[in-house]
mmCIF file with all atom_site columns, C-alpha atoms in Angstrom:
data_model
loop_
_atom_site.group_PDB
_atom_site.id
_atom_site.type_symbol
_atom_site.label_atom_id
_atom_site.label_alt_id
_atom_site.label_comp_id
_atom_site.label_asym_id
_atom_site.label_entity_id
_atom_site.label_seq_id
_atom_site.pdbx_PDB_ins_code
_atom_site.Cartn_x
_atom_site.Cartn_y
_atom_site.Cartn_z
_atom_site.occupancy
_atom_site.B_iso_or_equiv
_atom_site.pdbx_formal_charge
_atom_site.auth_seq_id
_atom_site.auth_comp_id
_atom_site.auth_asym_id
_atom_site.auth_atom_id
_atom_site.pdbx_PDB_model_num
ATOM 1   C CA . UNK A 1 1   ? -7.524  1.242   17.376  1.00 0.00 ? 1   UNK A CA 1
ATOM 2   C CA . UNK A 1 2   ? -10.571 1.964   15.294  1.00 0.00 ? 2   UNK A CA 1
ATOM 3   C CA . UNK A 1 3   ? -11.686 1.278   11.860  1.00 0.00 ? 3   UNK A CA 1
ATOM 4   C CA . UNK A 1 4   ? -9.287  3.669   10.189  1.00 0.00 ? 4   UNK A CA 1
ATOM 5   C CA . UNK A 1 5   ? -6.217  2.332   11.836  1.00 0.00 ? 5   UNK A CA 1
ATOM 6   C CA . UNK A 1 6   ? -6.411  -1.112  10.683  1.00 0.00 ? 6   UNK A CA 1
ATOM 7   C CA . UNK A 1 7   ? -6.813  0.516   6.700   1.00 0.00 ? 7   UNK A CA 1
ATOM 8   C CA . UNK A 1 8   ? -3.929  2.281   7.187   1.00 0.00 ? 8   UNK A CA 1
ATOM 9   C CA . UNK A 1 9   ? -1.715  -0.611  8.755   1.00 0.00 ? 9   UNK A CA 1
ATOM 10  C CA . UNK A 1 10  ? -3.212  -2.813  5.543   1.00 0.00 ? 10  UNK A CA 1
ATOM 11  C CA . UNK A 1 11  ? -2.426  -0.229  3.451   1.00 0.00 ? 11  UNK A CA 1
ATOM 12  C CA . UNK A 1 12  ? 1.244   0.140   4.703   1.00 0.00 ? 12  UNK A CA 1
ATOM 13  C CA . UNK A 1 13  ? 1.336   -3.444  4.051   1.00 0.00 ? 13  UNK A CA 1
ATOM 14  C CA . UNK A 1 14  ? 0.517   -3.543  0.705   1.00 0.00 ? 14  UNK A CA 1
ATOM 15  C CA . UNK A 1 15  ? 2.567   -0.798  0.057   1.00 0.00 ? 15  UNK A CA 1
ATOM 16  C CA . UNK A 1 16  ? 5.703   -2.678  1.393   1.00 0.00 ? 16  UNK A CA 1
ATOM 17  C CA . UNK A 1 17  ? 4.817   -5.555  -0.049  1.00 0.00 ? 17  UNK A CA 1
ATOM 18  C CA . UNK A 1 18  ? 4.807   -4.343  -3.871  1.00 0.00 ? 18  UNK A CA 1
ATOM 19  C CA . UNK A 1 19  ? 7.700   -2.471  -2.606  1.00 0.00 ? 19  UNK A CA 1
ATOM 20  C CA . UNK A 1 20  ? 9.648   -5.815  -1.527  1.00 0.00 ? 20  UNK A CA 1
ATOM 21  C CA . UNK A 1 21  ? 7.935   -7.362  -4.935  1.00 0.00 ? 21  UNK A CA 1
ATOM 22  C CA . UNK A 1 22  ? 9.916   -4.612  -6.999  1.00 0.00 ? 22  UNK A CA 1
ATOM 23  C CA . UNK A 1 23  ? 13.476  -5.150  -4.871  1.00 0.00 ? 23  UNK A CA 1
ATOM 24  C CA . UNK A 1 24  ? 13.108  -8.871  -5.817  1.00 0.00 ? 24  UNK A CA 1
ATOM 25  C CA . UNK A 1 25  ? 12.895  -7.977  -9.423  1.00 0.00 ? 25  UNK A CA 1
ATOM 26  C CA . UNK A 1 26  ? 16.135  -6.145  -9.645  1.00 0.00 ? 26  UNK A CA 1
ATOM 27  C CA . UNK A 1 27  ? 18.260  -9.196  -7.733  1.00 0.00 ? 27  UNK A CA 1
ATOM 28  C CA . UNK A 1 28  ? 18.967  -12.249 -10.237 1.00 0.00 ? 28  UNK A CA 1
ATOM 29  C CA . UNK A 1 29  ? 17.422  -15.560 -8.698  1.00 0.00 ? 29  UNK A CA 1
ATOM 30  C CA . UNK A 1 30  ? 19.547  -18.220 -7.149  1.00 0.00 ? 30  UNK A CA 1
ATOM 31  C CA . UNK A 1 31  ? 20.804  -20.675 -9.351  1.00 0.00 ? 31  UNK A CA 1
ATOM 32  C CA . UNK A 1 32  ? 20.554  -24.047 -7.561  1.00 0.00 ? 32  UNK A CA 1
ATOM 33  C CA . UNK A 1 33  ? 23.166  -25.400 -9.883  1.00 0.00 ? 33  UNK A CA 1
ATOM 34  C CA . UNK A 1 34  ? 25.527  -22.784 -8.414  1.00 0.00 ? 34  UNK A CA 1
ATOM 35  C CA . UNK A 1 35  ? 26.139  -25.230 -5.652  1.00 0.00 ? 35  UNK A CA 1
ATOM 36  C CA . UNK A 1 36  ? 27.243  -28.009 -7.501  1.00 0.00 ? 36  UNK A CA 1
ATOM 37  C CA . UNK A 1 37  ? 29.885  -26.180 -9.608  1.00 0.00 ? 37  UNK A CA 1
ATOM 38  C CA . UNK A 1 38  ? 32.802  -27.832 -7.181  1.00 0.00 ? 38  UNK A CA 1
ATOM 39  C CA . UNK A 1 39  ? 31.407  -31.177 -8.097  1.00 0.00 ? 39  UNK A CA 1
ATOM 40  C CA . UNK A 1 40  ? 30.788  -30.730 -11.996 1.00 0.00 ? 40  UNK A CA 1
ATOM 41  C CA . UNK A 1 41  ? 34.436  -28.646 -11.803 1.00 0.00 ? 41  UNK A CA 1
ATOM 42  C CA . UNK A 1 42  ? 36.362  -32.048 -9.874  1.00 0.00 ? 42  UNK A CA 1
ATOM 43  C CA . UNK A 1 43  ? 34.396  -34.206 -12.628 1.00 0.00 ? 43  UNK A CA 1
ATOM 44  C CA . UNK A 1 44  ? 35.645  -32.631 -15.763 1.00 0.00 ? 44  UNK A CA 1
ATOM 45  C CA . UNK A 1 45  ? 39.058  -31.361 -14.515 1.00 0.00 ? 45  UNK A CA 1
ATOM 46  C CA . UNK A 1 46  ? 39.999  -34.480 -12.443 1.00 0.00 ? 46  UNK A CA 1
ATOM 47  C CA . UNK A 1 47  ? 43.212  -35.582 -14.511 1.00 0.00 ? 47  UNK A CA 1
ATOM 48  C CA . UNK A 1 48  ? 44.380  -31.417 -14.571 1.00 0.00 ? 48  UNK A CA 1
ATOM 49  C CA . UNK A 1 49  ? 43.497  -30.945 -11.028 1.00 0.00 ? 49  UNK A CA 1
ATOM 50  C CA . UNK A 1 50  ? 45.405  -34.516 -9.986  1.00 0.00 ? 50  UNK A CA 1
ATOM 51  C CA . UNK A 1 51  ? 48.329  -32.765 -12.311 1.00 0.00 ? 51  UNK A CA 1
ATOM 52  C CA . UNK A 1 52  ? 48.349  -30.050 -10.807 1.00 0.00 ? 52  UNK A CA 1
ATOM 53  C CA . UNK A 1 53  ? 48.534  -31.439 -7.116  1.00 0.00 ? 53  UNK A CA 1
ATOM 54  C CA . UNK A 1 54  ? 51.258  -33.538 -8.134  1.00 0.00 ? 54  UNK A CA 1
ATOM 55  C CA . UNK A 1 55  ? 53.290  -30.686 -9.037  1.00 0.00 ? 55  UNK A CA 1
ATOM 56  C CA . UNK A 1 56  ? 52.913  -29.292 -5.483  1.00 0.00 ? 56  UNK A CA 1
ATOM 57  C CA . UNK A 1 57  ? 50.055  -26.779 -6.067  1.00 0.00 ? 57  UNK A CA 1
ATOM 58  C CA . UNK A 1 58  ? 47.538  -25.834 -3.323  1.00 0.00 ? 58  UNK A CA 1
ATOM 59  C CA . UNK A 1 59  ? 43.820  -26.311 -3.621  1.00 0.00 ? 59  UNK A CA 1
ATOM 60  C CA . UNK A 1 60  ? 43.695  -22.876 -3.070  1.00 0.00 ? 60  UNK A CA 1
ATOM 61  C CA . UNK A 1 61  ? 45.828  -22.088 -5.950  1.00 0.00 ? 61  UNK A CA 1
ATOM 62  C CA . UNK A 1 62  ? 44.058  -24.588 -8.183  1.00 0.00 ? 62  UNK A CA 1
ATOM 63  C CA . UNK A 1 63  ? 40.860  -22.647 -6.782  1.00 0.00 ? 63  UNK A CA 1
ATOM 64  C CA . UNK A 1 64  ? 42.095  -19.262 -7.101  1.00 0.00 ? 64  UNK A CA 1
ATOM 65  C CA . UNK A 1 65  ? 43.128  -19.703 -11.274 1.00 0.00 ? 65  UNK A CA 1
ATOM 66  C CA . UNK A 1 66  ? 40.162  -21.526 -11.685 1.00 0.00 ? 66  UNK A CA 1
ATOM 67  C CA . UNK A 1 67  ? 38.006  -18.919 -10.103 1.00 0.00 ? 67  UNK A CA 1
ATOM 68  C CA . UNK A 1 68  ? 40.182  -16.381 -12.867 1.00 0.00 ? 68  UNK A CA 1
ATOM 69  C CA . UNK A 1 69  ? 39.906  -18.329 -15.651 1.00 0.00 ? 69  UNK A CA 1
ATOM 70  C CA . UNK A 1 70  ? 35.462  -18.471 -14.937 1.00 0.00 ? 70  UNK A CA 1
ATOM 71  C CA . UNK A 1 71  ? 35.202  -21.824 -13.962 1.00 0.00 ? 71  UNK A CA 1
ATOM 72  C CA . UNK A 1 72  ? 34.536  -21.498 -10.421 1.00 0.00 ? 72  UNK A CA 1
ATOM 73  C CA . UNK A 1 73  ? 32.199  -18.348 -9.373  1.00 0.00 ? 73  UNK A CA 1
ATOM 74  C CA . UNK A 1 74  ? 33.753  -15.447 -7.520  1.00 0.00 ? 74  UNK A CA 1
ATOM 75  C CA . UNK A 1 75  ? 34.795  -15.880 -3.894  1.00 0.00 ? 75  UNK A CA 1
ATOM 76  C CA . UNK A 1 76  ? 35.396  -19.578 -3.875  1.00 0.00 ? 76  UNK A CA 1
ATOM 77  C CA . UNK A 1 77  ? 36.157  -21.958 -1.329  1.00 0.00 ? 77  UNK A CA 1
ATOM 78  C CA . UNK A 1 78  ? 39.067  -23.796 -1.888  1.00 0.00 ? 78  UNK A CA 1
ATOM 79  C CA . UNK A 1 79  ? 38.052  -26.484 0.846   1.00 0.00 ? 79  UNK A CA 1
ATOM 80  C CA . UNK A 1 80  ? 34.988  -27.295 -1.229  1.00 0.00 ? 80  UNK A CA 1
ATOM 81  C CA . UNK A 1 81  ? 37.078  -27.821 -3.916  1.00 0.00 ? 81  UNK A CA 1
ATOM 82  C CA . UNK A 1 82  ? 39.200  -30.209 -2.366  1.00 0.00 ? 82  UNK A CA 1
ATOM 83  C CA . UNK A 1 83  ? 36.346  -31.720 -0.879  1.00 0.00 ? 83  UNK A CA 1
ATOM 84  C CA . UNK A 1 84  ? 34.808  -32.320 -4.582  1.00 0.00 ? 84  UNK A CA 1
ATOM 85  C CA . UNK A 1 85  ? 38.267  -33.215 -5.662  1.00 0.00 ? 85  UNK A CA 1
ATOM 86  C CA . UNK A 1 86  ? 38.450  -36.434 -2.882  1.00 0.00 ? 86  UNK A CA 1
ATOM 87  C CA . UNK A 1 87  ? 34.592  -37.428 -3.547  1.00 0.00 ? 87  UNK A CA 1
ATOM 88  C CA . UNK A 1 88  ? 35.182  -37.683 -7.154  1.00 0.00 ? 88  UNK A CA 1
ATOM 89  C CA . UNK A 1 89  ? 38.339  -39.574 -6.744  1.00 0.00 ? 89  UNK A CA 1
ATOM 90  C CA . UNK A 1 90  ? 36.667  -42.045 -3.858  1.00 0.00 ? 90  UNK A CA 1
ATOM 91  C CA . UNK A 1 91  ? 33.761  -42.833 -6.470  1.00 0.00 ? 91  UNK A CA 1
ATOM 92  C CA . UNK A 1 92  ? 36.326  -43.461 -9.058  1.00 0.00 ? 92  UNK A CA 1
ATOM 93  C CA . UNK A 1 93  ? 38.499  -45.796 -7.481  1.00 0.00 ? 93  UNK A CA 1
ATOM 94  C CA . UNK A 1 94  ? 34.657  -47.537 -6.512  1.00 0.00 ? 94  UNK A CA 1
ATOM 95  C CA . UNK A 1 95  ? 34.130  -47.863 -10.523 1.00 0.00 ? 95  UNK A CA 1
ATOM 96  C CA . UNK A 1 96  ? 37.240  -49.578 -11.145 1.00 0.00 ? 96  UNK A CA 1
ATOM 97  C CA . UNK A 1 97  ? 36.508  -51.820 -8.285  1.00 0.00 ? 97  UNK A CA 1
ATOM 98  C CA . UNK A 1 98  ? 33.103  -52.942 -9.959  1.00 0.00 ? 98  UNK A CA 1
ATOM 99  C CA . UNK A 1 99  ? 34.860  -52.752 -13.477 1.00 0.00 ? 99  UNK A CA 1
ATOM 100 C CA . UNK A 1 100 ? 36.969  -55.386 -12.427 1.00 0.00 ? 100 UNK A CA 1
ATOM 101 C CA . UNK A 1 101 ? 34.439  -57.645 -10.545 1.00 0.00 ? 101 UNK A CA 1
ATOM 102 C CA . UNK A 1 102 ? 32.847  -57.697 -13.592 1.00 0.00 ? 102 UNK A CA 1
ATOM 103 C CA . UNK A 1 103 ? 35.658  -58.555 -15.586 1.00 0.00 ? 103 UNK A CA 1
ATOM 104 C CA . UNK A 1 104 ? 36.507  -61.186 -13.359 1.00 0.00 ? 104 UNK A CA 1
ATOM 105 C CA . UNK A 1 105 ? 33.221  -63.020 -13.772 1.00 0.00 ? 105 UNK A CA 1
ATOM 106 C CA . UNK A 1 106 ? 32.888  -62.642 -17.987 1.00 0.00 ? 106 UNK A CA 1
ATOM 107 C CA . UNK A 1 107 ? 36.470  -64.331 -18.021 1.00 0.00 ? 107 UNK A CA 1
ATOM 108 C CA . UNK A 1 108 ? 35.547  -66.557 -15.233 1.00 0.00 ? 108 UNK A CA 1
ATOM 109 C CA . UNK A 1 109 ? 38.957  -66.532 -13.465 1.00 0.00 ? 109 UNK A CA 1
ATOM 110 C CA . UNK A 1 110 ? 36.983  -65.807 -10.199 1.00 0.00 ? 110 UNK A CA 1
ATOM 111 C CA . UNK A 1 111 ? 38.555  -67.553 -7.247  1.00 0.00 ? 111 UNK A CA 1
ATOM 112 C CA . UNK A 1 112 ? 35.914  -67.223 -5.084  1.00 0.00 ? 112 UNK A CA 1
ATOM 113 C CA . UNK A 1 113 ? 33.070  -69.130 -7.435  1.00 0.00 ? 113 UNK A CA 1
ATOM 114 C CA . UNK A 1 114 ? 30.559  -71.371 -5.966  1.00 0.00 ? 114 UNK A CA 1
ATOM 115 C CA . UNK A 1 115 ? 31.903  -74.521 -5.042  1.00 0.00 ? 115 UNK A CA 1
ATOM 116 C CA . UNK A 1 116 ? 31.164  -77.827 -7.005  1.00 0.00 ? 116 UNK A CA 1
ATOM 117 C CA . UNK A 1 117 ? 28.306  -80.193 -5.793  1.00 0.00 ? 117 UNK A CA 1
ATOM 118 C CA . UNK A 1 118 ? 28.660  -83.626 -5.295  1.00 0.00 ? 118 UNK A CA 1
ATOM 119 C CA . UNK A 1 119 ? 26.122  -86.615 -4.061  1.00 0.00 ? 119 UNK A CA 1
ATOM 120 C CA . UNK A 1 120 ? 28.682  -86.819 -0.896  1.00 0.00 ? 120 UNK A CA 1
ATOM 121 C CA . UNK A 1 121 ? 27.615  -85.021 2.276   1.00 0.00 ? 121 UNK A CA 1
ATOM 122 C CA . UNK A 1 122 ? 29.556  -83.617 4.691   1.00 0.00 ? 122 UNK A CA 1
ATOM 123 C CA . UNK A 1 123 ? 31.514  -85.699 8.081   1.00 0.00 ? 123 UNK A CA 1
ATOM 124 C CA . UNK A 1 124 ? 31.710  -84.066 10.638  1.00 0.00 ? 124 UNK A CA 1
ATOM 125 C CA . UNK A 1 125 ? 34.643  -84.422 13.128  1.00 0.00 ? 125 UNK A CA 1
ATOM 126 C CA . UNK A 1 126 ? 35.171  -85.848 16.117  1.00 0.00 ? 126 UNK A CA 1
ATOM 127 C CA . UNK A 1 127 ? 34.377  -83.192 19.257  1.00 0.00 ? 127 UNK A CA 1
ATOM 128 C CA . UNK A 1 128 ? 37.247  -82.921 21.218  1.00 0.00 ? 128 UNK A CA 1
ATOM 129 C CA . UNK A 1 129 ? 36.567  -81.179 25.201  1.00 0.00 ? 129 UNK A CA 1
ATOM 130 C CA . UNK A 1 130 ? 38.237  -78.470 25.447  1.00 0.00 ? 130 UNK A CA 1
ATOM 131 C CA . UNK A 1 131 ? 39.050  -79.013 29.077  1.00 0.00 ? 131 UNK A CA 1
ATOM 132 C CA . UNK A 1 132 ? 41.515  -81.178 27.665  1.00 0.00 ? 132 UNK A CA 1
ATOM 133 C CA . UNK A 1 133 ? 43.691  -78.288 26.023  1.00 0.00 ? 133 UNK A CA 1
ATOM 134 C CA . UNK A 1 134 ? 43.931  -76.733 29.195  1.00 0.00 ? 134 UNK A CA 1
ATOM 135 C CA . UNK A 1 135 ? 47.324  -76.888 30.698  1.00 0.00 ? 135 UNK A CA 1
ATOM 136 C CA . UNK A 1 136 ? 48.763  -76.502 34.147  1.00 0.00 ? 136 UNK A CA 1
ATOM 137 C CA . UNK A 1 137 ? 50.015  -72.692 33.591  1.00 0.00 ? 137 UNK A CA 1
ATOM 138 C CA . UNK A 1 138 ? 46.676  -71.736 32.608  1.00 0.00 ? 138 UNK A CA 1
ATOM 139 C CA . UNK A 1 139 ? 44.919  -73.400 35.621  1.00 0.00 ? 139 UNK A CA 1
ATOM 140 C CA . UNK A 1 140 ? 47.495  -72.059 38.117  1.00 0.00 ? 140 UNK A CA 1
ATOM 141 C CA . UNK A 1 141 ? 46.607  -68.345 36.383  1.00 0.00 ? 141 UNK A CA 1
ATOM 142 C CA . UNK A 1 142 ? 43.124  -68.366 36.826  1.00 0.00 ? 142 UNK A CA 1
ATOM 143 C CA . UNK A 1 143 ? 42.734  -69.757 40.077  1.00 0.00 ? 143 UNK A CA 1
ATOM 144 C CA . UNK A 1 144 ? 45.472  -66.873 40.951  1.00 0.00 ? 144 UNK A CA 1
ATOM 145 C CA . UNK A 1 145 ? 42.874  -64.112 39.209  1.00 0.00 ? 145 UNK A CA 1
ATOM 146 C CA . UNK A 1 146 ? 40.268  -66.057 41.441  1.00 0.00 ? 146 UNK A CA 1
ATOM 147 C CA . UNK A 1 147 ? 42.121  -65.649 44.791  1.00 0.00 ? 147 UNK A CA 1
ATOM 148 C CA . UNK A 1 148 ? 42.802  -61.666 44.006  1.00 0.00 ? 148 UNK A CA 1
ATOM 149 C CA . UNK A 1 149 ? 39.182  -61.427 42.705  1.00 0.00 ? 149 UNK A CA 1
ATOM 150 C CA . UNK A 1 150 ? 38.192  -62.752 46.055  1.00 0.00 ? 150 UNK A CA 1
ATOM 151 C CA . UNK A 1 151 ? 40.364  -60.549 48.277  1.00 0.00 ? 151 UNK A CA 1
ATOM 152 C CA . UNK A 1 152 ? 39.092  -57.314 46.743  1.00 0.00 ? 152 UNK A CA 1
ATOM 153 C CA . UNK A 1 153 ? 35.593  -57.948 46.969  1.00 0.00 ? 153 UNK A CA 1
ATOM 154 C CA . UNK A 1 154 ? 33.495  -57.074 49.514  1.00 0.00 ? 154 UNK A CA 1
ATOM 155 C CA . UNK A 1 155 ? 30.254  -58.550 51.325  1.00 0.00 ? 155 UNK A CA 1
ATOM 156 C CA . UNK A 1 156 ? 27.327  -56.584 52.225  1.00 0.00 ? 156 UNK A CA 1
ATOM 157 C CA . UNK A 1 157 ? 25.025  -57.710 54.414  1.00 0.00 ? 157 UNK A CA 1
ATOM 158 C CA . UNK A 1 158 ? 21.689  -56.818 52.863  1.00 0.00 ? 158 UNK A CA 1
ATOM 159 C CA . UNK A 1 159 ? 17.924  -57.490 54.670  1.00 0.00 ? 159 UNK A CA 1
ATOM 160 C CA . UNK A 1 160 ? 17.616  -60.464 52.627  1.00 0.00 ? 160 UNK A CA 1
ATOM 161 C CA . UNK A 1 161 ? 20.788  -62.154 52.782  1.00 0.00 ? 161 UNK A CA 1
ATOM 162 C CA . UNK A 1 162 ? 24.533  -61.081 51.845  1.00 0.00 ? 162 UNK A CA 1
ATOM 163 C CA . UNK A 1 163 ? 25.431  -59.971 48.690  1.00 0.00 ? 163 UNK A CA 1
ATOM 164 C CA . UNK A 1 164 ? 29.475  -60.035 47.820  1.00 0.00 ? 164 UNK A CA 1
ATOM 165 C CA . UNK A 1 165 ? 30.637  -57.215 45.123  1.00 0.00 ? 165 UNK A CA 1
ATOM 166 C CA . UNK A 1 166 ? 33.413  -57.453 43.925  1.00 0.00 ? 166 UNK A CA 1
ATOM 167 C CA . UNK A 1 167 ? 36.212  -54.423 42.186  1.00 0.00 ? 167 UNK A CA 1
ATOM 168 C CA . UNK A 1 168 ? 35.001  -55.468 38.602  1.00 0.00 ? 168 UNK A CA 1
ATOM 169 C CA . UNK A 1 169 ? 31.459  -54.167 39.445  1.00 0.00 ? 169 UNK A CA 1
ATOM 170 C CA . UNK A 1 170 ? 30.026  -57.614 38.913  1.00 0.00 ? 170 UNK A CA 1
ATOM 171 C CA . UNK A 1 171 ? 28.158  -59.624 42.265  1.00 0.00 ? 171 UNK A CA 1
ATOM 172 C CA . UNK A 1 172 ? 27.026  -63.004 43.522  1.00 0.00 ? 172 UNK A CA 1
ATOM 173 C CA . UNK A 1 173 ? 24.438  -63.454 46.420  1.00 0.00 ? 173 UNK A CA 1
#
């Protein structure tokens, strides 16, 4: 390619590049709050939508009159909506959660409040073994799980010794 060849490729370029320039120009630039319009729409109509629902409408009805009406922009998705619609009512049922562990504390009818400390420290118990609580059933059922844990194993005879594996996965050498 000679000297000619790369003007004209660099020419083509910045030919299609004011051409792509002036294409840009005529399309309206993407509104980042566009995606957000399910959120701010589950916000502001929460008590309408919740209504509505419990009157038996679908999300994609709700979607498709509020996409009529302008609220939503053309070609919604109903799914978002719903979506919206269950995130605003999870963060709302949070805020009366904290609304009322505050209220609990300014009235002071907490249950849980710290306890009250005395000059008295603690006893502690007396320790009791607890190979004491074991009784005779129990005994007889584990030496039975021992027997059958013995039968199914398996012994390997290994350069340095044998190893016995047993059906559990586990060994002993």
């Amino acid at each position: 390619m000679n000297a000619s060849g790369v003007d004209d490729v660099q020419g083509n370029f910045e030919a299609t590049l004011e051409q792509a320039e002036a294409d840009i120009h005529k399309e309206a630039p993407r509104n980042a709050k566009g995606g957000y319009a399910y959120a701010e729409i589950a916000k502001a109509a929460f008590a309408k939508i919740t209504l509505f629902r419990s009157k038996g409408f679908s999300y994609v009805q709700i979607c498709r009159v509020f996409e009529k009406n302008g609220l939503l922009p053309k070609k919604s998705n109903p799914y978002s909506l719903r979506a919206a619609f269950h995130r605003e009512r999870r963060r709302l049922a949070r805020e009366e959660e904290i609304d009322e562990l505050f209220n609990q504390d300014e009235t002071g009818t907490d249950s849980n409040s710290a306890p009250i400390k005395t000059g008295k420290t603690a006893q502690a118990s007396k320790v009791v073994s607890v190979d004491g609580h074991w009784d005779q059933k129990t005994r007889s059922e584990a030496a039975k799980r021992e027997r059958i844990r013995g039968m199914a194993s398996l012994k390997v005879d290994t350069g340095n010794g044998q190893i016995t594996k047993f059906s559990d996965g586990n060994f002993e050498y």
